[in-house]
PDB file of C-alpha atoms in Angstrom:
ATOM      1  CA  GLY J   1       8.291 -69.676 -22.640  1.00  0.00           C
ATOM      2  CA  ALA J   2      12.033 -69.666 -22.595  1.00  0.00           C
ATOM      3  CA  GLY J   3      12.423 -65.867 -22.245  1.00  0.00           C
ATOM      4  CA  VAL J   4      11.946 -63.357 -19.489  1.00  0.00           C
ATOM      5  CA  SER J   5       8.251 -62.803 -18.834  1.00  0.00           C
ATOM      6  CA  GLN J   6       6.776 -59.581 -17.465  1.00  0.00           C
ATOM      7  CA  THR J   7       3.224 -58.954 -16.302  1.00  0.00           C
ATOM      8  CA  PRO J   8       1.174 -56.896 -16.827  1.00  0.00           C
ATOM      9  CA  SER J   9       2.362 -55.663 -20.227  1.00  0.00           C
ATOM     10  CA  ASN J  10       0.377 -52.490 -19.608  1.00  0.00           C
ATOM     11  CA  LYS J  11      -0.859 -50.924 -16.506  1.00  0.00           C
ATOM     12  CA  VAL J  12      -2.874 -47.766 -16.093  1.00  0.00           C
ATOM     13  CA  THR J  13      -3.442 -46.389 -12.563  1.00  0.00           C
ATOM     14  CA  GLU J  14      -4.373 -43.250 -10.785  1.00  0.00           C
ATOM     15  CA  LYS J  15      -2.016 -41.036  -8.955  1.00  0.00           C
ATOM     16  CA  GLY J  16      -1.628 -42.197  -5.376  1.00  0.00           C
ATOM     17  CA  LYS J  17      -2.406 -45.868  -6.043  1.00  0.00           C
ATOM     18  CA  TYR J  18      -0.173 -48.864  -5.289  1.00  0.00           C
ATOM     19  CA  VAL J  19       1.190 -50.903  -8.200  1.00  0.00           C
ATOM     20  CA  GLU J  20       2.971 -54.302  -8.458  1.00  0.00           C
ATOM     21  CA  LEU J  21       4.918 -55.403 -11.502  1.00  0.00           C
ATOM     22  CA  ARG J  22       6.041 -58.942 -11.853  1.00  0.00           C
ATOM     23  CA  CYS J  23       9.127 -60.486 -13.531  1.00  0.00           C
ATOM     24  CA  ASP J  24       9.623 -64.136 -14.294  1.00  0.00           C
ATOM     25  CA  PRO J  25      13.206 -64.613 -15.250  1.00  0.00           C
ATOM     26  CA  ILE J  26      14.811 -67.374 -17.382  1.00  0.00           C
ATOM     27  CA  SER J  27      15.009 -70.554 -15.432  1.00  0.00           C
ATOM     28  CA  GLY J  28      18.258 -70.999 -13.677  1.00  0.00           C
ATOM     29  CA  HIS J  29      19.418 -67.357 -13.979  1.00  0.00           C
ATOM     30  CA  THR J  30      20.662 -66.161 -10.639  1.00  0.00           C
ATOM     31  CA  ALA J  31      20.938 -62.520 -11.537  1.00  0.00           C
ATOM     32  CA  LEU J  32      17.850 -60.255 -12.056  1.00  0.00           C
ATOM     33  CA  TYR J  33      17.700 -56.637 -12.876  1.00  0.00           C
ATOM     34  CA  TRP J  34      15.097 -53.984 -13.067  1.00  0.00           C
ATOM     35  CA  TYR J  35      15.345 -50.960 -15.285  1.00  0.00           C
ATOM     36  CA  ARG J  36      13.069 -48.073 -16.067  1.00  0.00           C
ATOM     37  CA  GLN J  37      12.935 -46.535 -19.456  1.00  0.00           C
ATOM     38  CA  SER J  38      11.230 -43.204 -20.421  1.00  0.00           C
ATOM     39  CA  LEU J  39      10.445 -42.220 -23.967  1.00  0.00           C
ATOM     40  CA  GLY J  40      13.560 -41.488 -25.983  1.00  0.00           C
ATOM     41  CA  GLN J  41      15.918 -42.401 -23.141  1.00  0.00           C
ATOM     42  CA  GLY J  42      18.114 -45.334 -22.472  1.00  0.00           C
ATOM     43  CA  PRO J  43      17.169 -47.851 -19.686  1.00  0.00           C
ATOM     44  CA  GLU J  44      17.855 -46.435 -16.188  1.00  0.00           C
ATOM     45  CA  PHE J  45      19.118 -49.003 -13.695  1.00  0.00           C
ATOM     46  CA  LEU J  46      16.893 -49.415 -10.559  1.00  0.00           C
ATOM     47  CA  ILE J  47      17.949 -52.564  -8.674  1.00  0.00           C
ATOM     48  CA  TYR J  48      19.884 -55.781  -9.131  1.00  0.00           C
ATOM     49  CA  PHE J  49      19.407 -59.124  -7.346  1.00  0.00           C
ATOM     50  CA  GLN J  50      21.931 -61.932  -7.049  1.00  0.00           C
ATOM     51  CA  GLY J  51      19.807 -64.769  -5.761  1.00  0.00           C
ATOM     52  CA  THR J  52      17.280 -63.606  -3.208  1.00  0.00           C
ATOM     53  CA  GLY J  53      19.200 -60.623  -2.037  1.00  0.00           C
ATOM     54  CA  ALA J  54      19.469 -57.085  -3.513  1.00  0.00           C
ATOM     55  CA  ALA J  55      23.125 -56.693  -4.383  1.00  0.00           C
ATOM     56  CA  ASP J  56      22.656 -53.155  -5.587  1.00  0.00           C
ATOM     57  CA  ASP J  57      19.589 -50.992  -5.027  1.00  0.00           C
ATOM     58  CA  SER J  58      21.233 -47.624  -5.632  1.00  0.00           C
ATOM     59  CA  GLY J  59      19.061 -46.841  -8.634  1.00  0.00           C
ATOM     60  CA  LEU J  60      15.803 -46.891  -6.736  1.00  0.00           C
ATOM     61  CA  PRO J  61      14.642 -43.258  -6.948  1.00  0.00           C
ATOM     62  CA  ASN J  62      13.011 -43.012  -3.523  1.00  0.00           C
ATOM     63  CA  ASP J  63      11.393 -45.034  -0.729  1.00  0.00           C
ATOM     64  CA  ARG J  64       8.199 -45.431  -2.746  1.00  0.00           C
ATOM     65  CA  PHE J  65       9.986 -48.064  -4.776  1.00  0.00           C
ATOM     66  CA  PHE J  66      10.726 -51.520  -3.443  1.00  0.00           C
ATOM     67  CA  ALA J  67      11.516 -54.862  -5.014  1.00  0.00           C
ATOM     68  CA  VAL J  68      11.673 -58.367  -3.722  1.00  0.00           C
ATOM     69  CA  ARG J  69      12.777 -61.730  -4.975  1.00  0.00           C
ATOM     70  CA  PRO J  70      11.875 -64.049  -2.112  1.00  0.00           C
ATOM     71  CA  GLU J  71      12.761 -67.344  -3.627  1.00  0.00           C
ATOM     72  CA  GLY J  72      15.480 -66.332  -5.975  1.00  0.00           C
ATOM     73  CA  SER J  73      13.367 -66.580  -9.099  1.00  0.00           C
ATOM     74  CA  VAL J  74      10.290 -64.395  -9.612  1.00  0.00           C
ATOM     75  CA  SER J  75      10.641 -60.774  -8.655  1.00  0.00           C
ATOM     76  CA  THR J  76       8.128 -58.106  -7.921  1.00  0.00           C
ATOM     77  CA  LEU J  77       8.693 -54.348  -8.216  1.00  0.00           C
ATOM     78  CA  LYS J  78       6.392 -52.430  -5.910  1.00  0.00           C
ATOM     79  CA  ILE J  79       5.558 -48.768  -6.260  1.00  0.00           C
ATOM     80  CA  GLN J  80       3.661 -46.985  -3.552  1.00  0.00           C
ATOM     81  CA  ARG J  81       1.711 -43.764  -3.881  1.00  0.00           C
ATOM     82  CA  THR J  82       2.369 -43.576  -7.578  1.00  0.00           C
ATOM     83  CA  GLU J  83       3.043 -40.240  -9.234  1.00  0.00           C
ATOM     84  CA  ARG J  84       2.660 -39.104 -12.783  1.00  0.00           C
ATOM     85  CA  GLY J  85       6.467 -38.973 -13.063  1.00  0.00           C
ATOM     86  CA  ASP J  86       6.541 -42.808 -12.499  1.00  0.00           C
ATOM     87  CA  SER J  87       5.020 -43.280 -15.886  1.00  0.00           C
ATOM     88  CA  ALA J  88       7.584 -45.365 -17.969  1.00  0.00           C
ATOM     89  CA  VAL J  89       8.354 -48.773 -19.212  1.00  0.00           C
ATOM     90  CA  TYR J  90       9.749 -50.939 -16.525  1.00  0.00           C
ATOM     91  CA  LEU J  91      12.156 -53.550 -17.952  1.00  0.00           C
ATOM     92  CA  CYS J  92      13.324 -56.716 -16.196  1.00  0.00           C
ATOM     93  CA  ALA J  93      16.385 -58.652 -17.247  1.00  0.00           C
ATOM     94  CA  SER J  94      18.083 -61.818 -16.052  1.00  0.00           C
ATOM     95  CA  SER J  95      21.501 -63.190 -16.461  1.00  0.00           C
ATOM     96  CA  PRO J  96      23.232 -66.510 -15.713  1.00  0.00           C
ATOM     97  CA  GLY J  97      25.177 -64.509 -13.128  1.00  0.00           C
ATOM     98  CA  LEU J  98      28.890 -64.519 -12.583  1.00  0.00           C
ATOM     99  CA  GLY J  99      31.092 -64.698 -15.653  1.00  0.00           C
ATOM    100  CA  THR J 100      28.868 -63.326 -18.380  1.00  0.00           C
ATOM    101  CA  GLY J 101      28.074 -59.842 -19.718  1.00  0.00           C
ATOM    102  CA  GLU J 102      24.835 -60.782 -21.419  1.00  0.00           C
ATOM    103  CA  LEU J 103      21.529 -59.662 -19.967  1.00  0.00           C
ATOM    104  CA  PHE J 104      18.333 -61.116 -21.338  1.00  0.00           C
ATOM    105  CA  PHE J 105      15.481 -58.563 -21.209  1.00  0.00           C
ATOM    106  CA  GLY J 106      11.705 -58.984 -21.072  1.00  0.00           C
ATOM    107  CA  GLU J 107       9.357 -56.861 -23.211  1.00  0.00           C
ATOM    108  CA  GLY J 108       8.592 -54.552 -20.232  1.00  0.00           C
ATOM    109  CA  SER J 109       5.580 -53.374 -18.386  1.00  0.00           C
ATOM    110  CA  ARG J 110       4.270 -50.035 -19.481  1.00  0.00           C
ATOM    111  CA  LEU J 111       3.021 -48.038 -16.513  1.00  0.00           C
ATOM    112  CA  THR J 112       0.789 -45.071 -17.028  1.00  0.00           C
ATOM    113  CA  VAL J 113      -0.062 -42.952 -13.988  1.00  0.00           C
ATOM    114  CA  LEU J 114      -2.973 -40.597 -14.612  1.00  0.00           C
TER     115      LEU J 114
ATOM    116  CA  LEU T   1      31.509 -46.158 -13.845  1.00  0.00           C
ATOM    117  CA  ALA T   2      33.064 -45.508 -17.267  1.00  0.00           C
ATOM    118  CA  LYS T   3      30.970 -42.899 -19.210  1.00  0.00           C
ATOM    119  CA  THR T   4      30.306 -43.605 -22.936  1.00  0.00           C
ATOM    120  CA  THR T   5      29.663 -41.164 -25.676  1.00  0.00           C
ATOM    121  CA  GLN T   6      28.077 -42.125 -28.978  1.00  0.00           C
ATOM    122  CA  PRO T   7      26.339 -40.253 -31.754  1.00  0.00           C
ATOM    123  CA  ILE T   8      22.695 -39.519 -31.090  1.00  0.00           C
ATOM    124  CA  SER T   9      21.631 -40.664 -34.495  1.00  0.00           C
ATOM    125  CA  MET T  10      22.742 -42.086 -37.877  1.00  0.00           C
ATOM    126  CA  ASP T  11      21.071 -42.676 -41.211  1.00  0.00           C
ATOM    127  CA  SER T  12      22.006 -45.305 -43.718  1.00  0.00           C
ATOM    128  CA  TYR T  13      20.639 -47.158 -46.835  1.00  0.00           C
ATOM    129  CA  GLU T  14      19.970 -50.794 -47.321  1.00  0.00           C
ATOM    130  CA  GLY T  15      23.024 -52.781 -48.243  1.00  0.00           C
ATOM    131  CA  GLN T  16      25.548 -50.398 -46.849  1.00  0.00           C
ATOM    132  CA  GLU T  17      27.946 -51.071 -44.016  1.00  0.00           C
ATOM    133  CA  VAL T  18      27.319 -49.036 -40.837  1.00  0.00           C
ATOM    134  CA  ASN T  19      29.931 -48.214 -38.279  1.00  0.00           C
ATOM    135  CA  ILE T  20      28.919 -46.725 -34.927  1.00  0.00           C
ATOM    136  CA  THR T  21      31.669 -45.446 -32.754  1.00  0.00           C
ATOM    137  CA  CYS T  22      31.577 -45.177 -28.986  1.00  0.00           C
ATOM    138  CA  SER T  23      34.093 -43.251 -26.836  1.00  0.00           C
ATOM    139  CA  HIS T  24      34.935 -44.519 -23.395  1.00  0.00           C
ATOM    140  CA  ASN T  25      37.991 -42.650 -22.270  1.00  0.00           C
ATOM    141  CA  ASN T  26      37.824 -43.831 -18.593  1.00  0.00           C
ATOM    142  CA  ILE T  27      37.478 -47.512 -19.310  1.00  0.00           C
ATOM    143  CA  ALA T  28      39.037 -49.592 -16.479  1.00  0.00           C
ATOM    144  CA  THR T  29      41.443 -52.468 -17.037  1.00  0.00           C
ATOM    145  CA  ASN T  30      38.862 -55.150 -16.182  1.00  0.00           C
ATOM    146  CA  ASP T  31      36.018 -53.595 -18.200  1.00  0.00           C
ATOM    147  CA  TYR T  32      34.471 -55.178 -21.210  1.00  0.00           C
ATOM    148  CA  ILE T  33      32.707 -53.438 -24.043  1.00  0.00           C
ATOM    149  CA  THR T  34      29.113 -54.690 -24.830  1.00  0.00           C
ATOM    150  CA  TRP T  35      26.553 -53.479 -27.388  1.00  0.00           C
ATOM    151  CA  TYR T  36      22.898 -53.934 -27.244  1.00  0.00           C
ATOM    152  CA  GLN T  37      20.163 -53.323 -29.832  1.00  0.00           C
ATOM    153  CA  GLN T  38      16.631 -52.195 -29.061  1.00  0.00           C
ATOM    154  CA  PHE T  39      13.576 -52.193 -31.259  1.00  0.00           C
ATOM    155  CA  PRO T  40      10.461 -50.144 -30.292  1.00  0.00           C
ATOM    156  CA  SER T  41       8.382 -51.809 -27.650  1.00  0.00           C
ATOM    157  CA  GLN T  42      10.962 -54.439 -26.865  1.00  0.00           C
ATOM    158  CA  GLY T  43      13.690 -54.761 -24.330  1.00  0.00           C
ATOM    159  CA  PRO T  44      17.318 -54.387 -25.385  1.00  0.00           C
ATOM    160  CA  ARG T  45      18.954 -57.450 -27.048  1.00  0.00           C
ATOM    161  CA  PHE T  46      22.660 -58.366 -26.629  1.00  0.00           C
ATOM    162  CA  ILE T  47      24.652 -58.075 -29.856  1.00  0.00           C
ATOM    163  CA  ILE T  48      28.275 -58.470 -29.139  1.00  0.00           C
ATOM    164  CA  GLN T  49      30.910 -58.096 -26.423  1.00  0.00           C
ATOM    165  CA  GLY T  50      34.724 -57.707 -26.619  1.00  0.00           C
ATOM    166  CA  TYR T  51      37.817 -56.745 -24.616  1.00  0.00           C
ATOM    167  CA  LYS T  52      40.377 -55.879 -27.285  1.00  0.00           C
ATOM    168  CA  THR T  53      41.226 -56.093 -30.952  1.00  0.00           C
ATOM    169  CA  LYS T  54      38.345 -57.606 -33.008  1.00  0.00           C
ATOM    170  CA  VAL T  55      35.404 -59.796 -32.291  1.00  0.00           C
ATOM    171  CA  THR T  56      32.998 -61.045 -34.918  1.00  0.00           C
ATOM    172  CA  ASN T  57      29.755 -62.979 -34.705  1.00  0.00           C
ATOM    173  CA  GLU T  58      26.942 -63.721 -37.056  1.00  0.00           C
ATOM    174  CA  VAL T  59      25.383 -60.262 -36.558  1.00  0.00           C
ATOM    175  CA  ALA T  60      28.247 -57.729 -36.198  1.00  0.00           C
ATOM    176  CA  SER T  61      31.894 -57.054 -35.639  1.00  0.00           C
ATOM    177  CA  LEU T  62      33.404 -55.094 -32.874  1.00  0.00           C
ATOM    178  CA  PHE T  63      36.699 -53.241 -33.392  1.00  0.00           C
ATOM    179  CA  ILE T  64      38.647 -52.147 -30.293  1.00  0.00           C
ATOM    180  CA  PRO T  65      41.924 -50.296 -30.702  1.00  0.00           C
ATOM    181  CA  ALA T  66      44.908 -50.998 -28.399  1.00  0.00           C
ATOM    182  CA  ASP T  67      44.197 -48.147 -25.996  1.00  0.00           C
ATOM    183  CA  ARG T  68      40.583 -49.286 -25.653  1.00  0.00           C
ATOM    184  CA  LYS T  69      39.344 -45.762 -25.261  1.00  0.00           C
ATOM    185  CA  SER T  70      36.813 -46.220 -28.055  1.00  0.00           C
ATOM    186  CA  SER T  71      35.171 -49.049 -29.938  1.00  0.00           C
ATOM    187  CA  THR T  72      33.351 -49.390 -33.176  1.00  0.00           C
ATOM    188  CA  LEU T  73      30.333 -51.602 -33.923  1.00  0.00           C
ATOM    189  CA  SER T  74      30.184 -52.622 -37.504  1.00  0.00           C
ATOM    190  CA  LEU T  75      26.989 -53.846 -39.116  1.00  0.00           C
ATOM    191  CA  PRO T  76      27.642 -55.242 -42.556  1.00  0.00           C
ATOM    192  CA  ARG T  77      25.017 -54.702 -45.294  1.00  0.00           C
ATOM    193  CA  VAL T  78      22.199 -53.382 -43.236  1.00  0.00           C
ATOM    194  CA  SER T  79      18.571 -53.891 -43.935  1.00  0.00           C
ATOM    195  CA  LEU T  80      15.445 -52.143 -42.933  1.00  0.00           C
ATOM    196  CA  SER T  81      15.079 -54.418 -39.991  1.00  0.00           C
ATOM    197  CA  ASP T  82      18.342 -53.097 -38.540  1.00  0.00           C
ATOM    198  CA  THR T  83      16.566 -49.743 -37.807  1.00  0.00           C
ATOM    199  CA  ALA T  84      16.900 -49.560 -33.988  1.00  0.00           C
ATOM    200  CA  VAL T  85      18.603 -47.959 -31.131  1.00  0.00           C
ATOM    201  CA  TYR T  86      22.135 -49.242 -30.377  1.00  0.00           C
ATOM    202  CA  TYR T  87      23.687 -48.939 -26.958  1.00  0.00           C
ATOM    203  CA  CYS T  88      27.329 -49.146 -26.094  1.00  0.00           C
ATOM    204  CA  LEU T  89      28.116 -50.205 -22.563  1.00  0.00           C
ATOM    205  CA  VAL T  90      31.243 -50.584 -20.586  1.00  0.00           C
ATOM    206  CA  ALA T  91      31.273 -52.777 -17.539  1.00  0.00           C
ATOM    207  CA  LEU T  92      32.898 -55.706 -15.815  1.00  0.00           C
ATOM    208  CA  ARG T  93      32.263 -58.782 -17.828  1.00  0.00           C
ATOM    209  CA  ASP T  94      31.254 -60.346 -14.514  1.00  0.00           C
ATOM    210  CA  THR T  95      27.820 -58.698 -14.227  1.00  0.00           C
ATOM    211  CA  GLY T  96      27.541 -60.128 -10.812  1.00  0.00           C
ATOM    212  CA  ARG T  97      29.623 -57.409  -9.455  1.00  0.00           C
ATOM    213  CA  ARG T  98      28.201 -54.286 -11.067  1.00  0.00           C
ATOM    214  CA  ALA T  99      25.029 -53.221 -12.785  1.00  0.00           C
ATOM    215  CA  LEU T 100      25.164 -52.218 -16.434  1.00  0.00           C
ATOM    216  CA  THR T 101      24.516 -48.568 -17.165  1.00  0.00           C
ATOM    217  CA  PHE T 102      22.938 -47.551 -20.490  1.00  0.00           C
ATOM    218  CA  GLY T 103      23.407 -44.232 -22.095  1.00  0.00           C
ATOM    219  CA  SER T 104      21.023 -42.595 -24.561  1.00  0.00           C
ATOM    220  CA  GLY T 105      22.175 -44.779 -27.478  1.00  0.00           C
ATOM    221  CA  THR T 106      22.447 -44.191 -31.223  1.00  0.00           C
ATOM    222  CA  ARG T 107      19.197 -44.220 -33.303  1.00  0.00           C
ATOM    223  CA  LEU T 108      20.040 -45.891 -36.568  1.00  0.00           C
ATOM    224  CA  GLN T 109      17.551 -45.232 -39.382  1.00  0.00           C
ATOM    225  CA  VAL T 110      17.914 -47.484 -42.435  1.00  0.00           C
ATOM    226  CA  GLN T 111      16.162 -46.390 -45.605  1.00  0.00           C
ATOM    227  CA  PRO T 112      15.384 -48.328 -48.806  1.00  0.00           C
TER     228      PRO T 112
END
């Protein structure tokens, strides 16, 4: 498809488990963002990639969260030792990069930690 | 980062014009004002962006006064499908230099 694709759309896991969430951005978009959204709240910034490198990871809540984008396209958000408080919708967005203010969001991956 | 303040919620009826105002007193010279719309179970969607005066597209208009300390998103003749959360963001237009920060948004409820 032409849009941002996120998988899985839903993930239920148990506390303490490891989780990976995948984002496939729009082809050619150099900028990629991860956000987290809790019920009733606006999206909370986690990390931003320009190409393969993390240009800003100041939003990652702690060292259990890590994200990679090894080839400058697909990105994976990794959460270790999940906690119930990690339950949220994880949104990925991509952008053509420099010179535009428009982000294109995927539909998100809903993570539930039991 | 410039902080934005917007109403938590608004109600309207079909066919009416809706104006949502956002305050951003600390906007920087190089910042642009961007509005996003979000439906339940979907990611936010870009609506409109502007720097000053007025911008109009097929969806909405954006009014920005000379001091740029506020902005107003105007939705003409809303329909039920415009029920959504609307976010006002202030950031460099060049998103390659800074991440966009979302606030809590304005929940617009359109009734028949």
